[in-house]
Amino acid sequence: MTGEGLADLVVHALLEEHGTDVGTLWLVPGGALSADAAASAAALRFVDGSPGLGSDYFIGPVYGSILGLEDLTGDGLPELALSSGTEHEGGPFAPADGAVYVLASPLPATPGVTIPLAPSYALISALGAQAFGSAMAAGDLDADGVQDLVVSANEAQDLDGKFRGSVYVFAGPLAPGEYHEDAARNWVHAVGNDPYLDGGPGAMGTQLIATDLTGDGIADLVVTASSAAVTPQQLSTGEVYYLEGPLFGDPVVQDASGTLQGDPSVDGDNFGGIANAIGDTDGDGLPEIAFSGTGGRLSLRGNTFIVNGPVVGRVAALDRADTRFTGLADYDQAAFGAPAGDLDLDGTDDLAVSAIAVNGDTRGAVFLYYGPIPTGVVPIDVSPGATLWGDGGWPIAVAAGGDLNGDCAPDLAVGSRFSDSVSILAGGSL
């Protein structure tokens, strides 16, 4: 984003200036990282400056997204998209409509500079779709060679009053200026059953993924709904909808080419609450996707499901997943699967699985599995390539794939949510 040829690191500070804006984002230019660097000294600082209620946060995977874009504007340069599904555009006591900011590069590389988010290259705010910006993704969904921007509003209310959620696709090249969700080229939505009484889609857009799952060169869209009820008796089982690209018109998720379902035998599996495209971890040339499941709200042992390729028809995740990493004890919450890039430089992507605790050890840990990853049911401590122990601060935010130090190897960043720290580990050394 700063034009020096190295990847940059973006870190979110959830409670920075709590109650006055949407938190703070720090962008550390590649090459500027040093041992025990303070964010204020090494980074650019992004704020929106608008009044808030202490709940207007840029953060994934719960409150919004931070998304690096290859080229959404068609100028050959990358962009940075920031969203907050809880931002109150109409003032601190207005409904939480949400907003998406798109920042164009190059950004200034001067450390310590504070940059207002507005005016941005583009500001997309909601007219009526509450929680707009709950999640974001980017991919070429219409086969025109330019990335499109996908934004969800998982609390959007349908005309019949049901909160099924909505997903909007904005065509690339993305136009500059300020506009709303009605400028979207495609609207992905649900119809039919009451999502909470009859079973069916509810709060769609918990997570979004746009990637080519079939190898045809066109991105496919994956939409998760972690609050969906597979049966009327079990709420928040969770469903995931696969929509094959290219997208035309306003697709209905009940017509999706495939649907993955969480485990209805447990109370509150919340399948798909976290989802990431993890690259090609099995060497077949196609990307896999990691989905979370709690294992039930009374257990929270956690599962990370790895699913290869497209999904056809309606199928249970327990049956369709190629690999299921499991927690060792209740409350481990081993449900955070993230791409790790090719850390060992063998040509196959690697996987990071984070757990808040490990068999009761509340330090938590990140388990690195070098590709090709194992298949079947795998307890998280069985034969990882490396184990990175936490400090009790929830080491659940993982970013990888970029070269932060100029050694031509991808690096790994691990953020501990309650420790106010991000650890950088050099690729090729793990």
Short mmCIF file of C-alpha atoms in Angstrom, two decimals, residues 219-223 241-247 255-258:
data_model
loop_
_atom_site.label_atom_id
_atom_site.label_comp_id
_atom_site.label_asym_id
_atom_site.label_seq_id
_atom_site.Cartn_x
_atom_site.Cartn_y
_atom_site.Cartn_z
CA ALA A 219 -14.44 -16.84 -8.78
CA ASP A 220 -17.22 -18.64 -6.94
CA LEU A 221 -19.01 -17.12 -3.95
CA VAL A 222 -19.32 -18.80 -0.56
CA VAL A 223 -21.74 -17.26 1.97
CA TYR A 241 -24.07 -21.64 0.63
CA TYR A 242 -21.96 -22.22 -2.51
CA LEU A 243 -22.87 -20.07 -5.52
CA GLU A 244 -20.98 -20.95 -8.68
CA GLY A 245 -19.57 -18.07 -10.72
CA PRO A 246 -20.25 -16.16 -12.84
CA LEU A 247 -23.11 -14.55 -10.93
CA ASP A 255 -31.00 -22.17 -5.38
CA ALA A 256 -27.30 -22.40 -4.55
CA SER A 257 -25.37 -25.20 -6.21
CA GLY A 258 -24.41 -26.54 -2.80
#
